[in-house]
JSON list of C-alpha atoms in Angstrom, two decimals:
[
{"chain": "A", "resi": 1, "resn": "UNK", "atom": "CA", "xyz": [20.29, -10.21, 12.68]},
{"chain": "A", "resi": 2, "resn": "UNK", "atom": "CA", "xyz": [18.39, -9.50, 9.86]},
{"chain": "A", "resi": 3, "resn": "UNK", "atom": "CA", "xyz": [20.20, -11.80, 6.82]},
{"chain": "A", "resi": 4, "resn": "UNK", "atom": "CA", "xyz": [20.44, -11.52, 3.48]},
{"chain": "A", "resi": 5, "resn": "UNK", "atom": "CA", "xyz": [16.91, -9.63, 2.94]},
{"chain": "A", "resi": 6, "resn": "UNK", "atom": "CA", "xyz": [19.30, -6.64, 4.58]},
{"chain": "A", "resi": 7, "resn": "UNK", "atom": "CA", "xyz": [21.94, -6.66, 2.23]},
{"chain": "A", "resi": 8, "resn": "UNK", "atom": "CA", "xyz": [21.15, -2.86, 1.71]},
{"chain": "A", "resi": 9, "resn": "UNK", "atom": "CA", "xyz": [20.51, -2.06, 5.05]},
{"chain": "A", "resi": 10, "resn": "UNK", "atom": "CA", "xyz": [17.15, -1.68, 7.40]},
{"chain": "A", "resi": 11, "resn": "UNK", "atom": "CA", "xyz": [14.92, 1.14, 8.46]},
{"chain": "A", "resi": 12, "resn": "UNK", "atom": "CA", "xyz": [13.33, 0.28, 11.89]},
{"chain": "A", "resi": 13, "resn": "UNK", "atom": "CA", "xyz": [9.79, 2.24, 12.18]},
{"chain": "A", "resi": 14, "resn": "UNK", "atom": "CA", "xyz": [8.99, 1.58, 16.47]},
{"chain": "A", "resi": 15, "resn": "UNK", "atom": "CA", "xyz": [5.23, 2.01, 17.34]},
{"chain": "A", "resi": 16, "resn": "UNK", "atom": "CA", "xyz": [4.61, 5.02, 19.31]},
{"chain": "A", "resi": 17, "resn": "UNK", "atom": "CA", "xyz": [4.48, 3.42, 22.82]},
{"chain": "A", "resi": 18, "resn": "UNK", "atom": "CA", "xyz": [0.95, 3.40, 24.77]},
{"chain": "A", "resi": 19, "resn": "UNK", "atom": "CA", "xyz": [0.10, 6.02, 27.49]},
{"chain": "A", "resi": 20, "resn": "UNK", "atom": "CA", "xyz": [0.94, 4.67, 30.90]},
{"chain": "A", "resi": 21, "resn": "UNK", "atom": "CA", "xyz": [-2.69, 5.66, 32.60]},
{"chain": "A", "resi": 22, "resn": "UNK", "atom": "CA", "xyz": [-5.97, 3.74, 31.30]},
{"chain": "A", "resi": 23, "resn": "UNK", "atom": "CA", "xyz": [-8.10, 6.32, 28.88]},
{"chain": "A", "resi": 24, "resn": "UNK", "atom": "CA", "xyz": [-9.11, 7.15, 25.42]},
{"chain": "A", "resi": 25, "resn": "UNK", "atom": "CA", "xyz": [-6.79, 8.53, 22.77]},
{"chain": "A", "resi": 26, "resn": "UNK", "atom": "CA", "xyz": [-6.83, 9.80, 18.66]},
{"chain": "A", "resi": 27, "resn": "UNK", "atom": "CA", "xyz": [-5.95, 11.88, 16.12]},
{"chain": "A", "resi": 28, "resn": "UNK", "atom": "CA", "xyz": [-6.94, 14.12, 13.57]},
{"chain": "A", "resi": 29, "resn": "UNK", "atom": "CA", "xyz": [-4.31, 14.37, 10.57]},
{"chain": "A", "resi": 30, "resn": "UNK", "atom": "CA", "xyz": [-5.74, 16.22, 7.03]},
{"chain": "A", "resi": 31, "resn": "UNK", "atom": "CA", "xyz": [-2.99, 17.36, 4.56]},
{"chain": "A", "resi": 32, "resn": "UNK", "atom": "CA", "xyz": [-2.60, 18.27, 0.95]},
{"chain": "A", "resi": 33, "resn": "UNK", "atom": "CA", "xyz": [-0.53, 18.51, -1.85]},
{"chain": "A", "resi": 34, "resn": "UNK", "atom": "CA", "xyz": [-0.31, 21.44, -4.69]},
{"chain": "A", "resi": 35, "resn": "UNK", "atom": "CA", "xyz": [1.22, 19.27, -7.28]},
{"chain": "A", "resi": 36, "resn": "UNK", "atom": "CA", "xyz": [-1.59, 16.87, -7.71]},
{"chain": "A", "resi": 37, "resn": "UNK", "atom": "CA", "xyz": [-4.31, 18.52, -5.94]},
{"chain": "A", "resi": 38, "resn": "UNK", "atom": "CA", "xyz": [-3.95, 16.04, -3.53]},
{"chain": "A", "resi": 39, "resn": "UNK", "atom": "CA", "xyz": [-6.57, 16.06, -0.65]},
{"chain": "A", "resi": 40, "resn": "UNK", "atom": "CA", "xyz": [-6.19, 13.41, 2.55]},
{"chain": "A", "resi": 41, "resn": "UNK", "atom": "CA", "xyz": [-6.85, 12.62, 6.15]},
{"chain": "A", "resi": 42, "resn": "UNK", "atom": "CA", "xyz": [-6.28, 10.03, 8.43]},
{"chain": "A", "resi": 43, "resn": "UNK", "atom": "CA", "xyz": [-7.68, 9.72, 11.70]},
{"chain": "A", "resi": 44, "resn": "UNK", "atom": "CA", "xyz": [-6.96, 7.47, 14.75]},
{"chain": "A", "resi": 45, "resn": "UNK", "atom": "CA", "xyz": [-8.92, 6.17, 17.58]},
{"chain": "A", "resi": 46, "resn": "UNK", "atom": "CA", "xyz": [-7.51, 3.71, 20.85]},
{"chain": "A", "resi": 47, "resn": "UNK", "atom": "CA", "xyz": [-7.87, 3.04, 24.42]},
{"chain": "A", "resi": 48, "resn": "UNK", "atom": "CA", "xyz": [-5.77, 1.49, 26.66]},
{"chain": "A", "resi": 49, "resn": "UNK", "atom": "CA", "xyz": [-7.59, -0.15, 29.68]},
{"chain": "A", "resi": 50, "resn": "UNK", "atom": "CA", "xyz": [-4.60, -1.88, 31.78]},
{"chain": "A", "resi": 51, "resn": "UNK", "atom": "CA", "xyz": [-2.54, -4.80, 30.72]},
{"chain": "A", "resi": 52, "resn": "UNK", "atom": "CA", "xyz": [-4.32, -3.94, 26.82]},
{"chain": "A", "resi": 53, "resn": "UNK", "atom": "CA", "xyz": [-3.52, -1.25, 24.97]},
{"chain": "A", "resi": 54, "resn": "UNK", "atom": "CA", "xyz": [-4.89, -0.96, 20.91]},
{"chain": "A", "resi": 55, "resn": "UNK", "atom": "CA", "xyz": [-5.81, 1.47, 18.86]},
{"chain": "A", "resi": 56, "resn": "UNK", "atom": "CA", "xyz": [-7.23, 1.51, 14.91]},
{"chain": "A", "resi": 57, "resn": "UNK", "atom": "CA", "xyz": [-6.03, 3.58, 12.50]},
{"chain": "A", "resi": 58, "resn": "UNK", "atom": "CA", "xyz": [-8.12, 4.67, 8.65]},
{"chain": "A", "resi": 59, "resn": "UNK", "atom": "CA", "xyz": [-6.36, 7.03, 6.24]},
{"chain": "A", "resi": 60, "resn": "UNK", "atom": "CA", "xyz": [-7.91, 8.15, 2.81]},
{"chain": "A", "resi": 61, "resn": "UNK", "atom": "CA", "xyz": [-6.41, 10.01, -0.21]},
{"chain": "A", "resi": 62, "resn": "UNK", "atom": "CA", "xyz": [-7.41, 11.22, -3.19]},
{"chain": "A", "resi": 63, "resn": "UNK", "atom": "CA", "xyz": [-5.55, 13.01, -6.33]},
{"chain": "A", "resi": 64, "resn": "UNK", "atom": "CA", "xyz": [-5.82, 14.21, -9.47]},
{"chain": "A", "resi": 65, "resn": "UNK", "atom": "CA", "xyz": [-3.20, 14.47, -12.24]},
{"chain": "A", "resi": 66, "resn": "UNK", "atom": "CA", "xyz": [-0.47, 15.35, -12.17]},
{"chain": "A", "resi": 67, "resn": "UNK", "atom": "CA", "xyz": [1.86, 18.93, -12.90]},
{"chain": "A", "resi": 68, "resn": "UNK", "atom": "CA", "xyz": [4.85, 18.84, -14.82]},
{"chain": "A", "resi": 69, "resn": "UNK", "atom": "CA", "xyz": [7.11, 21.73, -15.94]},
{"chain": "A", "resi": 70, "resn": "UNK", "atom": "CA", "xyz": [6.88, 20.54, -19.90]},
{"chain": "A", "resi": 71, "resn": "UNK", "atom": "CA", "xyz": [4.76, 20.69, -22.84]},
{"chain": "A", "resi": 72, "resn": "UNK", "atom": "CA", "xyz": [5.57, 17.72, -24.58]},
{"chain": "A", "resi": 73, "resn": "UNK", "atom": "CA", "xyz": [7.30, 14.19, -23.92]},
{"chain": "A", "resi": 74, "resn": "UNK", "atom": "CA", "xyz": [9.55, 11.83, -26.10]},
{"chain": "A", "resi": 75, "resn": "UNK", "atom": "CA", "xyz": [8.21, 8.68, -26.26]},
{"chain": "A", "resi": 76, "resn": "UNK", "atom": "CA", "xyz": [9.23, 5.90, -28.48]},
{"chain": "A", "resi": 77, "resn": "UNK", "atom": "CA", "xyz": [11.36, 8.67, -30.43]},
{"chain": "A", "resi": 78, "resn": "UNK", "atom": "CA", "xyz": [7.72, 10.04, -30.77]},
{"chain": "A", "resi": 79, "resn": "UNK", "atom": "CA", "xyz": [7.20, 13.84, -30.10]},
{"chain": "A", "resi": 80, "resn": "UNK", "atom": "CA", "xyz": [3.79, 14.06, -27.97]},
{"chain": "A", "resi": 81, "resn": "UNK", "atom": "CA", "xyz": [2.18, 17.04, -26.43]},
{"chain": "A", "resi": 82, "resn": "UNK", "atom": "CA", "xyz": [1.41, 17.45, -22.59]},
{"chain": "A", "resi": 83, "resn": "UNK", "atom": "CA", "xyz": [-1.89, 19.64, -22.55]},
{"chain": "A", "resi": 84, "resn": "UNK", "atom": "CA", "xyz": [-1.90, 22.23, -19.51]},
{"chain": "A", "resi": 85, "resn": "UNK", "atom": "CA", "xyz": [1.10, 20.76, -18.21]},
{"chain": "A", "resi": 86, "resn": "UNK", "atom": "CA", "xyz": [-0.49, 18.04, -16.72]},
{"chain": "A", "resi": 87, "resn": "UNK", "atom": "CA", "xyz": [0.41, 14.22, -17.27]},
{"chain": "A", "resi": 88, "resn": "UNK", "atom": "CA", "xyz": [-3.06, 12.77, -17.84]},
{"chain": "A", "resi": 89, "resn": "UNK", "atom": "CA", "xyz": [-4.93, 10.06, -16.33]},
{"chain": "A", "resi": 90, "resn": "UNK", "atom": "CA", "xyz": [-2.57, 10.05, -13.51]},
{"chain": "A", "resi": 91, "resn": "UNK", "atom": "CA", "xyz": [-5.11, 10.49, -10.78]},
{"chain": "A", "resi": 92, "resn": "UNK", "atom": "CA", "xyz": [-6.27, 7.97, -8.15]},
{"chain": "A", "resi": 93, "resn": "UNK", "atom": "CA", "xyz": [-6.93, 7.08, -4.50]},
{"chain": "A", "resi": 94, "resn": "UNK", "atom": "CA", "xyz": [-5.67, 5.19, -1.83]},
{"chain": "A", "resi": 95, "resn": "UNK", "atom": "CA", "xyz": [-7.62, 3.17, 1.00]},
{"chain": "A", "resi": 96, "resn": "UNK", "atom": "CA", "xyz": [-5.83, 2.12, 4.10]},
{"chain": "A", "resi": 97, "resn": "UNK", "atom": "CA", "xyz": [-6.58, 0.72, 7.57]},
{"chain": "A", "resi": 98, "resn": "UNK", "atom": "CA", "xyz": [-4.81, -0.52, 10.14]},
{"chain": "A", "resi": 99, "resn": "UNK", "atom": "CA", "xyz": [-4.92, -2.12, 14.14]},
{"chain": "A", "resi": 100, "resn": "UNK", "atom": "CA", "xyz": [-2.68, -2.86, 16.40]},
{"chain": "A", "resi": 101, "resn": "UNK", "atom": "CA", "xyz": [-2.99, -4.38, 20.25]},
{"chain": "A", "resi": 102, "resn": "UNK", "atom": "CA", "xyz": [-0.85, -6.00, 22.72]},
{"chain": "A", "resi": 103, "resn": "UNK", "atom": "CA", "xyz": [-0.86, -7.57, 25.92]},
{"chain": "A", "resi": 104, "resn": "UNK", "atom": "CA", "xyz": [1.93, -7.78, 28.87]},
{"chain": "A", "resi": 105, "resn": "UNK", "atom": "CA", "xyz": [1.68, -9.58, 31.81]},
{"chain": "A", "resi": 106, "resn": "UNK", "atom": "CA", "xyz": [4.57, -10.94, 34.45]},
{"chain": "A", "resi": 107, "resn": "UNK", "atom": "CA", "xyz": [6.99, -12.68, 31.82]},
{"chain": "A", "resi": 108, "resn": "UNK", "atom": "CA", "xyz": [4.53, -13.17, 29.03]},
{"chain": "A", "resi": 109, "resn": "UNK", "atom": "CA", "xyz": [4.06, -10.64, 26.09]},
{"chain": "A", "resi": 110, "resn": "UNK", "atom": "CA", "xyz": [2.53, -10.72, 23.21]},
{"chain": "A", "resi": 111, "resn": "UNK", "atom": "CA", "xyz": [1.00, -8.13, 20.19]},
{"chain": "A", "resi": 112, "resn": "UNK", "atom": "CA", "xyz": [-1.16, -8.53, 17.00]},
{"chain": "A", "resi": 113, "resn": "UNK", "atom": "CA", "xyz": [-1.01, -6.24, 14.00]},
{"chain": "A", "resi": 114, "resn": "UNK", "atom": "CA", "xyz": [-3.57, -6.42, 10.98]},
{"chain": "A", "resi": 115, "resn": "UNK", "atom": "CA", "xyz": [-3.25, -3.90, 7.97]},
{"chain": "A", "resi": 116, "resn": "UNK", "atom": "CA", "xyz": [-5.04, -3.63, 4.47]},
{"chain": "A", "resi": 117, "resn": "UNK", "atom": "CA", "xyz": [-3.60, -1.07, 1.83]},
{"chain": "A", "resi": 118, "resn": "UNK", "atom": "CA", "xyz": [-5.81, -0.47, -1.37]},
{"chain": "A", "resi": 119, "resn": "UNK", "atom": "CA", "xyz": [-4.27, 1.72, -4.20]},
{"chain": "A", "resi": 120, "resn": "UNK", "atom": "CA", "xyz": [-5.98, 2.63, -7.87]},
{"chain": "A", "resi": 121, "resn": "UNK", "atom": "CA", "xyz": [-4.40, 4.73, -9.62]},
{"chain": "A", "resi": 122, "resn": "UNK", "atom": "CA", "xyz": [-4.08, 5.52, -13.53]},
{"chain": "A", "resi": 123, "resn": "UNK", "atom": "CA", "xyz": [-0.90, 5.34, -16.26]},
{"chain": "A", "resi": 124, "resn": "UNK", "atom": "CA", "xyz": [0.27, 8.35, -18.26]},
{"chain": "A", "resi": 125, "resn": "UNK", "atom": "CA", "xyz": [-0.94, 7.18, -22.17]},
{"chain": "A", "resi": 126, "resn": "UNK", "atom": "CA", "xyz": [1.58, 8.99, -23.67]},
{"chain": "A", "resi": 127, "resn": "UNK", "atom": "CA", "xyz": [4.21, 6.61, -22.22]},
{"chain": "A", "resi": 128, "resn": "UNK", "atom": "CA", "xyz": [2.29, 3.39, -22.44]},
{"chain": "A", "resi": 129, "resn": "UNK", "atom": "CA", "xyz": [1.68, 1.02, -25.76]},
{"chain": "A", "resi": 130, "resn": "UNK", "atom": "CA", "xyz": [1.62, 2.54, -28.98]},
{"chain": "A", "resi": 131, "resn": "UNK", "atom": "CA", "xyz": [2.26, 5.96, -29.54]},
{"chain": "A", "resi": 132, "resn": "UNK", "atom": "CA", "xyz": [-1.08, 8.31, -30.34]},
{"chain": "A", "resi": 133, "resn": "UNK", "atom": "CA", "xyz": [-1.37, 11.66, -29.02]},
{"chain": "A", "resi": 134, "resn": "UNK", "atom": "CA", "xyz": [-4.83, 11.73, -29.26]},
{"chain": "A", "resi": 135, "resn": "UNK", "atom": "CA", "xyz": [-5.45, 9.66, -26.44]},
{"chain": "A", "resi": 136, "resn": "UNK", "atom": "CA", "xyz": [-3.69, 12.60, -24.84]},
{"chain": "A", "resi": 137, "resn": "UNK", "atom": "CA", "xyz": [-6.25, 15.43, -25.47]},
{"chain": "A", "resi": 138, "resn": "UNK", "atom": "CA", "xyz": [-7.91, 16.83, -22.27]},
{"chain": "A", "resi": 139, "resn": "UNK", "atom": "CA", "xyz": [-10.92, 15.08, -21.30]},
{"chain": "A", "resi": 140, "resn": "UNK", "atom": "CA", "xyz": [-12.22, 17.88, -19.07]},
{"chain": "A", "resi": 141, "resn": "UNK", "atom": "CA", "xyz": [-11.80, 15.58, -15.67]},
{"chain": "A", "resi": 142, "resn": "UNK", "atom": "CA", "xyz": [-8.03, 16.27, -13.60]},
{"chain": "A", "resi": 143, "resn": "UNK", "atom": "CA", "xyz": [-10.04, 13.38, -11.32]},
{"chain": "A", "resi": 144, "resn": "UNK", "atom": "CA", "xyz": [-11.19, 10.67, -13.15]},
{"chain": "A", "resi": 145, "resn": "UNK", "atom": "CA", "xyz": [-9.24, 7.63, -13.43]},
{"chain": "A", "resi": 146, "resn": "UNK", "atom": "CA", "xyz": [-9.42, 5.77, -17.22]},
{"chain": "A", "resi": 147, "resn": "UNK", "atom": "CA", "xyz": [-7.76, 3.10, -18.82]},
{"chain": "A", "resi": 148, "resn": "UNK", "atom": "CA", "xyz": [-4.22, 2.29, -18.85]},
{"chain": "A", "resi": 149, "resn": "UNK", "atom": "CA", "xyz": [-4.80, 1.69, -14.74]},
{"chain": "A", "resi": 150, "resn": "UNK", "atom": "CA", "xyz": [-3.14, -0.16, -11.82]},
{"chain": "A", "resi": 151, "resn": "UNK", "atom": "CA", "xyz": [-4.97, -1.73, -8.51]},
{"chain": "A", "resi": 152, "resn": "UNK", "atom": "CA", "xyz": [-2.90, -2.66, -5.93]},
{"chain": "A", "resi": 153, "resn": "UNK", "atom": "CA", "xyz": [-3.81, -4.79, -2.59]},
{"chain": "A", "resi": 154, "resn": "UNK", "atom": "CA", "xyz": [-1.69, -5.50, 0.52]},
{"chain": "A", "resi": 155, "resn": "UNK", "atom": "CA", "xyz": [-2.85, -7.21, 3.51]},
{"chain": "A", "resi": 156, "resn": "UNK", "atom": "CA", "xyz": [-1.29, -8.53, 6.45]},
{"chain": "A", "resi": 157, "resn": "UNK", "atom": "CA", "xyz": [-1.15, -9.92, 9.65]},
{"chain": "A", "resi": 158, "resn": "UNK", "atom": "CA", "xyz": [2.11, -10.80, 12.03]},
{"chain": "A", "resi": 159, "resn": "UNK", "atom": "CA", "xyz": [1.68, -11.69, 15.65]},
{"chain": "A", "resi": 160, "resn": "UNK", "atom": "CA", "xyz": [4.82, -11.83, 18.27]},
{"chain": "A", "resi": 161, "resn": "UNK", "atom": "CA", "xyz": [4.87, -14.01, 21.38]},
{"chain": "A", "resi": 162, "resn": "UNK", "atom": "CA", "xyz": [7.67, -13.56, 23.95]},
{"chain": "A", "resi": 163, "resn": "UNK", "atom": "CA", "xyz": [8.55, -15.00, 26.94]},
{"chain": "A", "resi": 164, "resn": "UNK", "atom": "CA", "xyz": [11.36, -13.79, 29.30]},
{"chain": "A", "resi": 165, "resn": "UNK", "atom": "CA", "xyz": [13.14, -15.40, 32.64]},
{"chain": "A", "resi": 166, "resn": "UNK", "atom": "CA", "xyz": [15.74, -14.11, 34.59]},
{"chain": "A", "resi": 167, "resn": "UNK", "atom": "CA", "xyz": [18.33, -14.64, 32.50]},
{"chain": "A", "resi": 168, "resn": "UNK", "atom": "CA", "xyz": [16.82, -16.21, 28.72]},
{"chain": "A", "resi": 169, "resn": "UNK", "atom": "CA", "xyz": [14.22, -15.22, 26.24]},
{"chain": "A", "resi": 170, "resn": "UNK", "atom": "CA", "xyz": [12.10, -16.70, 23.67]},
{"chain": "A", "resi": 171, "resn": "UNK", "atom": "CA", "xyz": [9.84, -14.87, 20.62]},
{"chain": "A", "resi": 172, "resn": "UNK", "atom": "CA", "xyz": [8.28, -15.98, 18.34]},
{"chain": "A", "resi": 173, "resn": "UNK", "atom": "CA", "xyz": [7.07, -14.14, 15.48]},
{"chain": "A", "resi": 174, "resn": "UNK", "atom": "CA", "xyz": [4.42, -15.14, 12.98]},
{"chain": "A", "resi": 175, "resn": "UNK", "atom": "CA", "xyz": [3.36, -13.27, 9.86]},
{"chain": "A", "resi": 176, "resn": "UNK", "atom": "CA", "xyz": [0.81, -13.93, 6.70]},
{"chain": "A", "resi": 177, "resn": "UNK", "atom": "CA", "xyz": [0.81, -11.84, 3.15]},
{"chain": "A", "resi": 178, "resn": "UNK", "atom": "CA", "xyz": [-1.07, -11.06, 0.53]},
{"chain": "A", "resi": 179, "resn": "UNK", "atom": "CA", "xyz": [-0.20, -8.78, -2.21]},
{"chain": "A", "resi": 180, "resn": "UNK", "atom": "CA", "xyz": [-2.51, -8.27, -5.39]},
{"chain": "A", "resi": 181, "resn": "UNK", "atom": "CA", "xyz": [-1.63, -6.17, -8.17]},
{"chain": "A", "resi": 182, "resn": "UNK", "atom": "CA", "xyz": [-3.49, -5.81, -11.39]},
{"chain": "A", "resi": 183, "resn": "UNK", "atom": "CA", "xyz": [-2.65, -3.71, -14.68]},
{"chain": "A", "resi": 184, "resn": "UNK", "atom": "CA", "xyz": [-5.53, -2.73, -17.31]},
{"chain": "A", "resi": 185, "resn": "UNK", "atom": "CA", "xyz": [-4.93, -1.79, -20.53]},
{"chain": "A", "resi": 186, "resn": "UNK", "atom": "CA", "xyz": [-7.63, -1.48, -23.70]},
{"chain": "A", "resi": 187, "resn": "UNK", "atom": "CA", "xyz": [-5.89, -4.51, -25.66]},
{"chain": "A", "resi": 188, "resn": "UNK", "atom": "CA", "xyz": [-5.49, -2.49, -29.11]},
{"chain": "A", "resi": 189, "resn": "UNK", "atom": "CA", "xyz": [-3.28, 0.19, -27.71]},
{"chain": "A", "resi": 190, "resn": "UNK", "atom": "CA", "xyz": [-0.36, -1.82, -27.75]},
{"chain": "A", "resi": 191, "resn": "UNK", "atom": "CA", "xyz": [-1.92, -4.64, -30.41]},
{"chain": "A", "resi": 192, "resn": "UNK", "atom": "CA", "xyz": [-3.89, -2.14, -32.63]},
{"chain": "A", "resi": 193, "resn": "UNK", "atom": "CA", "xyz": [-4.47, -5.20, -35.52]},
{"chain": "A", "resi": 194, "resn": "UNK", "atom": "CA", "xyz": [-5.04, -8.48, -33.59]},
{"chain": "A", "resi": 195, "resn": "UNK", "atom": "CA", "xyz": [-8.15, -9.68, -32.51]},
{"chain": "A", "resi": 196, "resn": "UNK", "atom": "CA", "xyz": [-9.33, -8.91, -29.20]},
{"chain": "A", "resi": 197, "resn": "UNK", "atom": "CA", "xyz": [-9.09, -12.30, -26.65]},
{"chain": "A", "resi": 198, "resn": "UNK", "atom": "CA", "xyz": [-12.30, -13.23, -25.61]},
{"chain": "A", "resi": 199, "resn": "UNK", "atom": "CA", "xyz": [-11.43, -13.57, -21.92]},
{"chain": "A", "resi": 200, "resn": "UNK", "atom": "CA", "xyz": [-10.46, -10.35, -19.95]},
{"chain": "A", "resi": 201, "resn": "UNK", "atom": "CA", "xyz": [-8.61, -8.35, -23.25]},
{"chain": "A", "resi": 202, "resn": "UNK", "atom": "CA", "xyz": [-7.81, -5.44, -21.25]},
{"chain": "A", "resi": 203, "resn": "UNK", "atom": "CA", "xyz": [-5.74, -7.16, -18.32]},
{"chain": "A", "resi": 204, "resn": "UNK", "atom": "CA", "xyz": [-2.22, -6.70, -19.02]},
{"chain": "A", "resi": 205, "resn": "UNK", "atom": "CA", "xyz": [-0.89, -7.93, -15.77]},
{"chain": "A", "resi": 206, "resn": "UNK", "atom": "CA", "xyz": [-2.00, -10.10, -12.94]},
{"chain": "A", "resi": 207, "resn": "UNK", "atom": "CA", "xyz": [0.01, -10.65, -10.04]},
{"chain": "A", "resi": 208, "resn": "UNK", "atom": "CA", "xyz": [-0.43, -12.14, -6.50]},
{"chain": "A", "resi": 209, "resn": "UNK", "atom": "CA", "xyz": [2.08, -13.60, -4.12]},
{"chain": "A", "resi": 210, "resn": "UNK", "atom": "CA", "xyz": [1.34, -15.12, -0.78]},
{"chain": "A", "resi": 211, "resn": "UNK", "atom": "CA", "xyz": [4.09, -15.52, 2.07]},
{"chain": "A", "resi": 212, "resn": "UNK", "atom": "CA", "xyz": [4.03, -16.97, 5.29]},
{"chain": "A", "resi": 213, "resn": "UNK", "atom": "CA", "xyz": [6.97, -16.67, 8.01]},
{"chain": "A", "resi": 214, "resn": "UNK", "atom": "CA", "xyz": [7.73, -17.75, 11.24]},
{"chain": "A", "resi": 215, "resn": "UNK", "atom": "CA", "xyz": [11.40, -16.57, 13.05]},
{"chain": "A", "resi": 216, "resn": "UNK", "atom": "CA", "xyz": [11.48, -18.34, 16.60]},
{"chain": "A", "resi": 217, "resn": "UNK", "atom": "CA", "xyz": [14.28, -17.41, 18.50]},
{"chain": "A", "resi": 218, "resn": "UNK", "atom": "CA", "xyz": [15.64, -18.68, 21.58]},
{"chain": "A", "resi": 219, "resn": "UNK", "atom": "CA", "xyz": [18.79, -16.68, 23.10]},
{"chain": "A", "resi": 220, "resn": "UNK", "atom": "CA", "xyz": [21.28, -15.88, 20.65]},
{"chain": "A", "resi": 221, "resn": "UNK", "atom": "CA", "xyz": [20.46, -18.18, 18.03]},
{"chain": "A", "resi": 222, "resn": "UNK", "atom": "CA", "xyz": [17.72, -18.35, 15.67]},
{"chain": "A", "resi": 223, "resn": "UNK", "atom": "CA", "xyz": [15.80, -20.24, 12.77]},
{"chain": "A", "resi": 224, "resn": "UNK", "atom": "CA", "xyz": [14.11, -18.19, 9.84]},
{"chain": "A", "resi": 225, "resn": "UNK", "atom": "CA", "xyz": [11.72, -20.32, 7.22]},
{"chain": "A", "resi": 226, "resn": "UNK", "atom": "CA", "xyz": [9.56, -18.47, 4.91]},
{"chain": "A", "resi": 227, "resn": "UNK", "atom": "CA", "xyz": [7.47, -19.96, 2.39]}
]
């Protein structure tokens, strides 16, 4: 069913399904976490109103750096200290939002789903470009987010269309990606004598990758393209 993206398996997440009786739904979620002082909530709003259910979902997170049960790392066969037991410049946030609708109506079916996921999020200097512990000495912030750092974007949008008769069935499922991920680094702390470039010196890595995918599928056979 799935091919050879499945090689090492699948987890199936199903949408909680939509109240039966027109009205207003959400949801209040705010949770925490000791090891980072991690602070988030997420909150949900919908409404179904017959044949069209959706709802809209925004989730927020912030947190600081991290605990570890050590006072020093190895690192390049390098001996460096971990001040208060706390990797530094591990902190960040994350950014999310989501909505999802459908529609059913005699034989016809159909549901759209749009998401955007934003992550930034700093890298532990001890274990990043050339080893120097003082770019490990506290900096009196658990919260603030310096350079090495990573940004990461994910949108996307899939849309399935299905049609049913007595005894046959056709979907059709559509989908668009967009995945952005950028790595900064200050240039000299992995080329401490070259000269700095003159365009962007502190991006180490840029990456994007689009993908587009259709799967139409008509009774027991189907026909996968991605591009």
């Amino acid at each position: 069913m799935y091919g050879s993206d499945a090689m090492g398996g699948t987890i199936e997440i199903n949408r909680s399904p939509a109240p039966v009786e027109n009205q207003y739904y959400g949801e209040v979620v705010v949770f925490g976490k000791s090891v980072n002082d991690n602070l988030a909530g997420s909150w949900m709003f919908g409404r179904k109103k017959d044949r069209w259910p959706a709802k809209i979902r925004y989730t927020e997170q912030h947190f600081g750096d991290y605990r570890v049960p050590a006072d020093q790392v190895v690192y390049l066969t390098q001996i460096l200290p971990i001040y208060q037991r706390r990797l530094k410049n591990t902190a960040g946030y994350e950014r999310d939002v989501s909505f999802f609708s459908e529609y059913r109506r005699g034989n016809y079916g159909m549901n759209v789903s749009l998401s955007n996921a934003y992550q930034k999020a700093g890298f532990f200097p001890g274990a990043h470009g050339i080893p120097d512990a003082s770019r490990l000495e506290p900096d009196g912030s658990h919260r603030n987010i310096e350079l090495p750092y990573n940004t990461v974007n994910h949108l996307k949008f899939s849309t399935r269309q299905r049609y049913s008769g007595t005894d046959w069935l056709v979907t059709l499922d559509l989908g668009y990606q967009q995945n952005r991920r950028t790595e900064m680094s200050e240039f000299h702390t992995h080329y401490g004598n070259q000269p700095r470039p003159e365009r962007n010196p502190d991006r180490e890595l840029f990456s994007a990758w689009i993908r587009t995918a259709s799967r139409p599928n008509s009774g027991a056979s189907s026909v996968n393209g991605n591009t």
